Amino acid sequence: QVQLVESGGGLVQAGGSLRLSCAASGRTFSSYAMGWFRQAPGKEREFVAHISWSGGSTYYADSVKGRFTISRDNAKNTVYLQMNSLKPEDTAVYYCAATTRFTPTMRTHEYHYWGQGTQVTVSS
């Protein structure tokens, strides 16, 4: 099993940056591909980014491509989401999640473990 804890959320002005972290427990962190999702009030949870178990491949939602960067440090059991050029529409609770799938997936039900989420609020 993997337990995930997100941190790094907060309030930022439009155009600003934040870096989210997701710390994982367990010795098998490097066996999991990781994803970031977000959920705004009244909306469904949506895919943001995915990174392979090795960190060698990444995949992004079109809405964040070129602004967000996902990375991981397997020695620290941590995955990151660097968010630049933030927009008010990026406001949401951000979740990290772990999956055993080899191929990138945007489907929430294909992720097996989830963190509790961290709030990101972007003011205009």
JSON list of C-alpha atoms in Angstrom, two decimals:
[
{"chain": "A", "resi": 1, "resn": "GLN", "atom": "CA", "xyz": [0.00, 0.00, 0.00]},
{"chain": "A", "resi": 2, "resn": "VAL", "atom": "CA", "xyz": [0.93, 3.62, -0.49]},
{"chain": "A", "resi": 3, "resn": "GLN", "atom": "CA", "xyz": [-0.16, 6.57, 1.61]},
{"chain": "A", "resi": 4, "resn": "LEU", "atom": "CA", "xyz": [0.01, 9.98, -0.03]},
{"chain": "A", "resi": 5, "resn": "VAL", "atom": "CA", "xyz": [0.15, 13.42, 1.58]},
{"chain": "A", "resi": 6, "resn": "GLU", "atom": "CA", "xyz": [0.02, 16.60, -0.50]},
{"chain": "A", "resi": 7, "resn": "SER", "atom": "CA", "xyz": [1.39, 19.99, 0.54]},
{"chain": "A", "resi": 8, "resn": "GLY", "atom": "CA", "xyz": [2.30, 23.32, -0.96]},
{"chain": "A", "resi": 9, "resn": "GLY", "atom": "CA", "xyz": [-1.10, 24.72, -1.81]},
{"chain": "A", "resi": 10, "resn": "GLY", "atom": "CA", "xyz": [-2.12, 28.27, -1.02]},
{"chain": "A", "resi": 11, "resn": "LEU", "atom": "CA", "xyz": [-3.34, 31.61, -2.32]},
{"chain": "A", "resi": 12, "resn": "VAL", "atom": "CA", "xyz": [-1.48, 33.21, -5.23]},
{"chain": "A", "resi": 13, "resn": "GLN", "atom": "CA", "xyz": [-2.16, 36.01, -7.67]},
{"chain": "A", "resi": 14, "resn": "ALA", "atom": "CA", "xyz": [-2.76, 35.31, -11.33]},
{"chain": "A", "resi": 15, "resn": "GLY", "atom": "CA", "xyz": [0.54, 34.90, -13.14]},
{"chain": "A", "resi": 16, "resn": "GLY", "atom": "CA", "xyz": [2.25, 33.56, -10.04]},
{"chain": "A", "resi": 17, "resn": "SER", "atom": "CA", "xyz": [3.72, 30.16, -9.26]},
{"chain": "A", "resi": 18, "resn": "LEU", "atom": "CA", "xyz": [3.33, 27.38, -6.73]},
{"chain": "A", "resi": 19, "resn": "ARG", "atom": "CA", "xyz": [5.02, 24.03, -6.27]},
{"chain": "A", "resi": 20, "resn": "LEU", "atom": "CA", "xyz": [2.98, 21.18, -4.88]},
{"chain": "A", "resi": 21, "resn": "SER", "atom": "CA", "xyz": [4.58, 18.18, -3.25]},
{"chain": "A", "resi": 22, "resn": "CYS", "atom": "CA", "xyz": [3.19, 14.73, -2.63]},
{"chain": "A", "resi": 23, "resn": "ALA", "atom": "CA", "xyz": [5.05, 12.59, -0.10]},
{"chain": "A", "resi": 24, "resn": "ALA", "atom": "CA", "xyz": [4.50, 8.84, -0.27]},
{"chain": "A", "resi": 25, "resn": "SER", "atom": "CA", "xyz": [4.97, 6.24, 2.41]},
{"chain": "A", "resi": 26, "resn": "GLY", "atom": "CA", "xyz": [6.12, 2.74, 1.70]},
{"chain": "A", "resi": 27, "resn": "ARG", "atom": "CA", "xyz": [9.16, 1.18, 0.09]},
{"chain": "A", "resi": 28, "resn": "THR", "atom": "CA", "xyz": [7.52, 0.54, -3.27]},
{"chain": "A", "resi": 29, "resn": "PHE", "atom": "CA", "xyz": [6.96, 4.14, -4.36]},
{"chain": "A", "resi": 30, "resn": "SER", "atom": "CA", "xyz": [9.14, 3.70, -7.44]},
{"chain": "A", "resi": 31, "resn": "SER", "atom": "CA", "xyz": [6.83, 0.88, -8.60]},
{"chain": "A", "resi": 32, "resn": "TYR", "atom": "CA", "xyz": [3.96, 3.31, -9.16]},
{"chain": "A", "resi": 33, "resn": "ALA", "atom": "CA", "xyz": [3.26, 5.80, -11.86]},
{"chain": "A", "resi": 34, "resn": "MET", "atom": "CA", "xyz": [1.88, 8.99, -10.37]},
{"chain": "A", "resi": 35, "resn": "GLY", "atom": "CA", "xyz": [-0.73, 11.50, -11.36]},
{"chain": "A", "resi": 36, "resn": "TRP", "atom": "CA", "xyz": [-2.03, 14.87, -10.31]},
{"chain": "A", "resi": 37, "resn": "PHE", "atom": "CA", "xyz": [-5.74, 15.68, -10.53]},
{"chain": "A", "resi": 38, "resn": "ARG", "atom": "CA", "xyz": [-7.82, 18.67, -9.50]},
{"chain": "A", "resi": 39, "resn": "GLN", "atom": "CA", "xyz": [-11.40, 19.34, -8.56]},
{"chain": "A", "resi": 40, "resn": "ALA", "atom": "CA", "xyz": [-13.05, 22.73, -8.59]},
{"chain": "A", "resi": 41, "resn": "PRO", "atom": "CA", "xyz": [-16.29, 23.42, -6.67]},
{"chain": "A", "resi": 42, "resn": "GLY", "atom": "CA", "xyz": [-19.26, 21.92, -8.46]},
{"chain": "A", "resi": 43, "resn": "LYS", "atom": "CA", "xyz": [-17.11, 20.18, -11.05]},
{"chain": "A", "resi": 44, "resn": "GLU", "atom": "CA", "xyz": [-15.84, 16.66, -11.57]},
{"chain": "A", "resi": 45, "resn": "ARG", "atom": "CA", "xyz": [-12.30, 15.70, -10.70]},
{"chain": "A", "resi": 46, "resn": "GLU", "atom": "CA", "xyz": [-10.09, 16.18, -13.75]},
{"chain": "A", "resi": 47, "resn": "PHE", "atom": "CA", "xyz": [-6.72, 14.93, -14.84]},
{"chain": "A", "resi": 48, "resn": "VAL", "atom": "CA", "xyz": [-3.78, 17.34, -14.74]},
{"chain": "A", "resi": 49, "resn": "ALA", "atom": "CA", "xyz": [-0.53, 15.40, -15.25]},
{"chain": "A", "resi": 50, "resn": "HIS", "atom": "CA", "xyz": [1.03, 11.93, -15.19]},
{"chain": "A", "resi": 51, "resn": "ILE", "atom": "CA", "xyz": [4.59, 10.70, -14.70]},
{"chain": "A", "resi": 52, "resn": "SER", "atom": "CA", "xyz": [5.95, 7.22, -15.24]},
{"chain": "A", "resi": 53, "resn": "TRP", "atom": "CA", "xyz": [7.53, 5.17, -12.45]},
{"chain": "A", "resi": 54, "resn": "SER", "atom": "CA", "xyz": [11.02, 6.13, -13.60]},
{"chain": "A", "resi": 55, "resn": "GLY", "atom": "CA", "xyz": [10.18, 9.75, -14.32]},
{"chain": "A", "resi": 56, "resn": "GLY", "atom": "CA", "xyz": [11.21, 9.21, -17.91]},
{"chain": "A", "resi": 57, "resn": "SER", "atom": "CA", "xyz": [7.88, 10.10, -19.48]},
{"chain": "A", "resi": 58, "resn": "THR", "atom": "CA", "xyz": [5.27, 12.69, -18.66]},
{"chain": "A", "resi": 59, "resn": "TYR", "atom": "CA", "xyz": [1.83, 13.53, -19.95]},
{"chain": "A", "resi": 60, "resn": "TYR", "atom": "CA", "xyz": [-0.30, 16.65, -19.45]},
{"chain": "A", "resi": 61, "resn": "ALA", "atom": "CA", "xyz": [-3.81, 17.89, -19.88]},
{"chain": "A", "resi": 62, "resn": "ASP", "atom": "CA", "xyz": [-4.04, 20.44, -22.68]},
{"chain": "A", "resi": 63, "resn": "SER", "atom": "CA", "xyz": [-5.20, 23.09, -20.22]},
{"chain": "A", "resi": 64, "resn": "VAL", "atom": "CA", "xyz": [-1.89, 23.03, -18.31]},
{"chain": "A", "resi": 65, "resn": "LYS", "atom": "CA", "xyz": [0.59, 22.04, -21.01]},
{"chain": "A", "resi": 66, "resn": "GLY", "atom": "CA", "xyz": [3.51, 24.47, -21.11]},
{"chain": "A", "resi": 67, "resn": "ARG", "atom": "CA", "xyz": [2.66, 25.93, -17.68]},
{"chain": "A", "resi": 68, "resn": "PHE", "atom": "CA", "xyz": [2.84, 22.94, -15.31]},
{"chain": "A", "resi": 69, "resn": "THR", "atom": "CA", "xyz": [5.67, 20.45, -14.85]},
{"chain": "A", "resi": 70, "resn": "ILE", "atom": "CA", "xyz": [5.41, 17.13, -13.06]},
{"chain": "A", "resi": 71, "resn": "SER", "atom": "CA", "xyz": [8.54, 15.50, -11.65]},
{"chain": "A", "resi": 72, "resn": "ARG", "atom": "CA", "xyz": [9.50, 12.91, -9.07]},
{"chain": "A", "resi": 73, "resn": "ASP", "atom": "CA", "xyz": [12.36, 12.01, -6.77]},
{"chain": "A", "resi": 74, "resn": "ASN", "atom": "CA", "xyz": [12.20, 8.31, -6.00]},
{"chain": "A", "resi": 75, "resn": "ALA", "atom": "CA", "xyz": [14.95, 8.60, -3.40]},
{"chain": "A", "resi": 76, "resn": "LYS", "atom": "CA", "xyz": [12.70, 10.98, -1.47]},
{"chain": "A", "resi": 77, "resn": "ASN", "atom": "CA", "xyz": [9.43, 9.18, -2.27]},
{"chain": "A", "resi": 78, "resn": "THR", "atom": "CA", "xyz": [8.04, 12.46, -3.53]},
{"chain": "A", "resi": 79, "resn": "VAL", "atom": "CA", "xyz": [6.29, 13.71, -6.65]},
{"chain": "A", "resi": 80, "resn": "TYR", "atom": "CA", "xyz": [6.05, 17.40, -7.49]},
{"chain": "A", "resi": 81, "resn": "LEU", "atom": "CA", "xyz": [3.86, 19.67, -9.56]},
{"chain": "A", "resi": 82, "resn": "GLN", "atom": "CA", "xyz": [5.46, 22.98, -10.50]},
{"chain": "A", "resi": 83, "resn": "MET", "atom": "CA", "xyz": [2.72, 25.38, -11.55]},
{"chain": "A", "resi": 84, "resn": "ASN", "atom": "CA", "xyz": [3.66, 28.58, -13.37]},
{"chain": "A", "resi": 85, "resn": "SER", "atom": "CA", "xyz": [1.61, 31.32, -15.02]},
{"chain": "A", "resi": 86, "resn": "LEU", "atom": "CA", "xyz": [-1.34, 30.42, -12.83]},
{"chain": "A", "resi": 87, "resn": "LYS", "atom": "CA", "xyz": [-4.82, 31.48, -13.87]},
{"chain": "A", "resi": 88, "resn": "PRO", "atom": "CA", "xyz": [-8.01, 31.92, -11.81]},
{"chain": "A", "resi": 89, "resn": "GLU", "atom": "CA", "xyz": [-9.42, 28.86, -13.58]},
{"chain": "A", "resi": 90, "resn": "ASP", "atom": "CA", "xyz": [-6.64, 26.77, -12.00]},
{"chain": "A", "resi": 91, "resn": "THR", "atom": "CA", "xyz": [-8.35, 27.25, -8.63]},
{"chain": "A", "resi": 92, "resn": "ALA", "atom": "CA", "xyz": [-9.19, 23.81, -7.23]},
{"chain": "A", "resi": 93, "resn": "VAL", "atom": "CA", "xyz": [-8.28, 21.17, -4.71]},
{"chain": "A", "resi": 94, "resn": "TYR", "atom": "CA", "xyz": [-5.28, 19.30, -6.12]},
{"chain": "A", "resi": 95, "resn": "TYR", "atom": "CA", "xyz": [-4.83, 15.59, -5.48]},
{"chain": "A", "resi": 96, "resn": "CYS", "atom": "CA", "xyz": [-1.96, 13.24, -6.17]},
{"chain": "A", "resi": 97, "resn": "ALA", "atom": "CA", "xyz": [-2.64, 9.61, -6.96]},
{"chain": "A", "resi": 98, "resn": "ALA", "atom": "CA", "xyz": [-0.75, 6.40, -7.62]},
{"chain": "A", "resi": 99, "resn": "THR", "atom": "CA", "xyz": [-1.38, 3.74, -10.25]},
{"chain": "A", "resi": 100, "resn": "THR", "atom": "CA", "xyz": [0.20, 0.44, -11.24]},
{"chain": "A", "resi": 101, "resn": "ARG", "atom": "CA", "xyz": [-0.67, 0.94, -14.90]},
{"chain": "A", "resi": 102, "resn": "PHE", "atom": "CA", "xyz": [2.31, 1.10, -17.25]},
{"chain": "A", "resi": 103, "resn": "THR", "atom": "CA", "xyz": [0.63, 3.34, -19.79]},
{"chain": "A", "resi": 104, "resn": "PRO", "atom": "CA", "xyz": [-0.43, 6.91, -18.97]},
{"chain": "A", "resi": 105, "resn": "THR", "atom": "CA", "xyz": [-4.05, 7.18, -17.95]},
{"chain": "A", "resi": 106, "resn": "MET", "atom": "CA", "xyz": [-6.37, 10.10, -17.25]},
{"chain": "A", "resi": 107, "resn": "ARG", "atom": "CA", "xyz": [-9.09, 7.93, -15.73]},
{"chain": "A", "resi": 108, "resn": "THR", "atom": "CA", "xyz": [-9.59, 8.46, -12.01]},
{"chain": "A", "resi": 109, "resn": "HIS", "atom": "CA", "xyz": [-10.78, 4.88, -11.45]},
{"chain": "A", "resi": 110, "resn": "GLU", "atom": "CA", "xyz": [-7.46, 3.53, -12.72]},
{"chain": "A", "resi": 111, "resn": "TYR", "atom": "CA", "xyz": [-5.59, 5.16, -9.85]},
{"chain": "A", "resi": 112, "resn": "HIS", "atom": "CA", "xyz": [-5.48, 3.01, -6.74]},
{"chain": "A", "resi": 113, "resn": "TYR", "atom": "CA", "xyz": [-4.31, 5.39, -4.01]},
{"chain": "A", "resi": 114, "resn": "TRP", "atom": "CA", "xyz": [-5.18, 9.03, -3.37]},
{"chain": "A", "resi": 115, "resn": "GLY", "atom": "CA", "xyz": [-4.03, 11.81, -1.09]},
{"chain": "A", "resi": 116, "resn": "GLN", "atom": "CA", "xyz": [-6.36, 14.09, 0.86]},
{"chain": "A", "resi": 117, "resn": "GLY", "atom": "CA", "xyz": [-5.80, 17.08, -1.41]},
{"chain": "A", "resi": 118, "resn": "THR", "atom": "CA", "xyz": [-4.39, 20.58, -1.09]},
{"chain": "A", "resi": 119, "resn": "GLN", "atom": "CA", "xyz": [-6.25, 23.79, -1.93]},
{"chain": "A", "resi": 120, "resn": "VAL", "atom": "CA", "xyz": [-4.90, 26.10, -4.62]},
{"chain": "A", "resi": 121, "resn": "THR", "atom": "CA", "xyz": [-6.60, 29.47, -5.02]},
{"chain": "A", "resi": 122, "resn": "VAL", "atom": "CA", "xyz": [-5.60, 31.88, -7.78]},
{"chain": "A", "resi": 123, "resn": "SER", "atom": "CA", "xyz": [-6.90, 35.43, -7.46]},
{"chain": "A", "resi": 124, "resn": "SER", "atom": "CA", "xyz": [-7.45, 37.71, -10.44]}
]
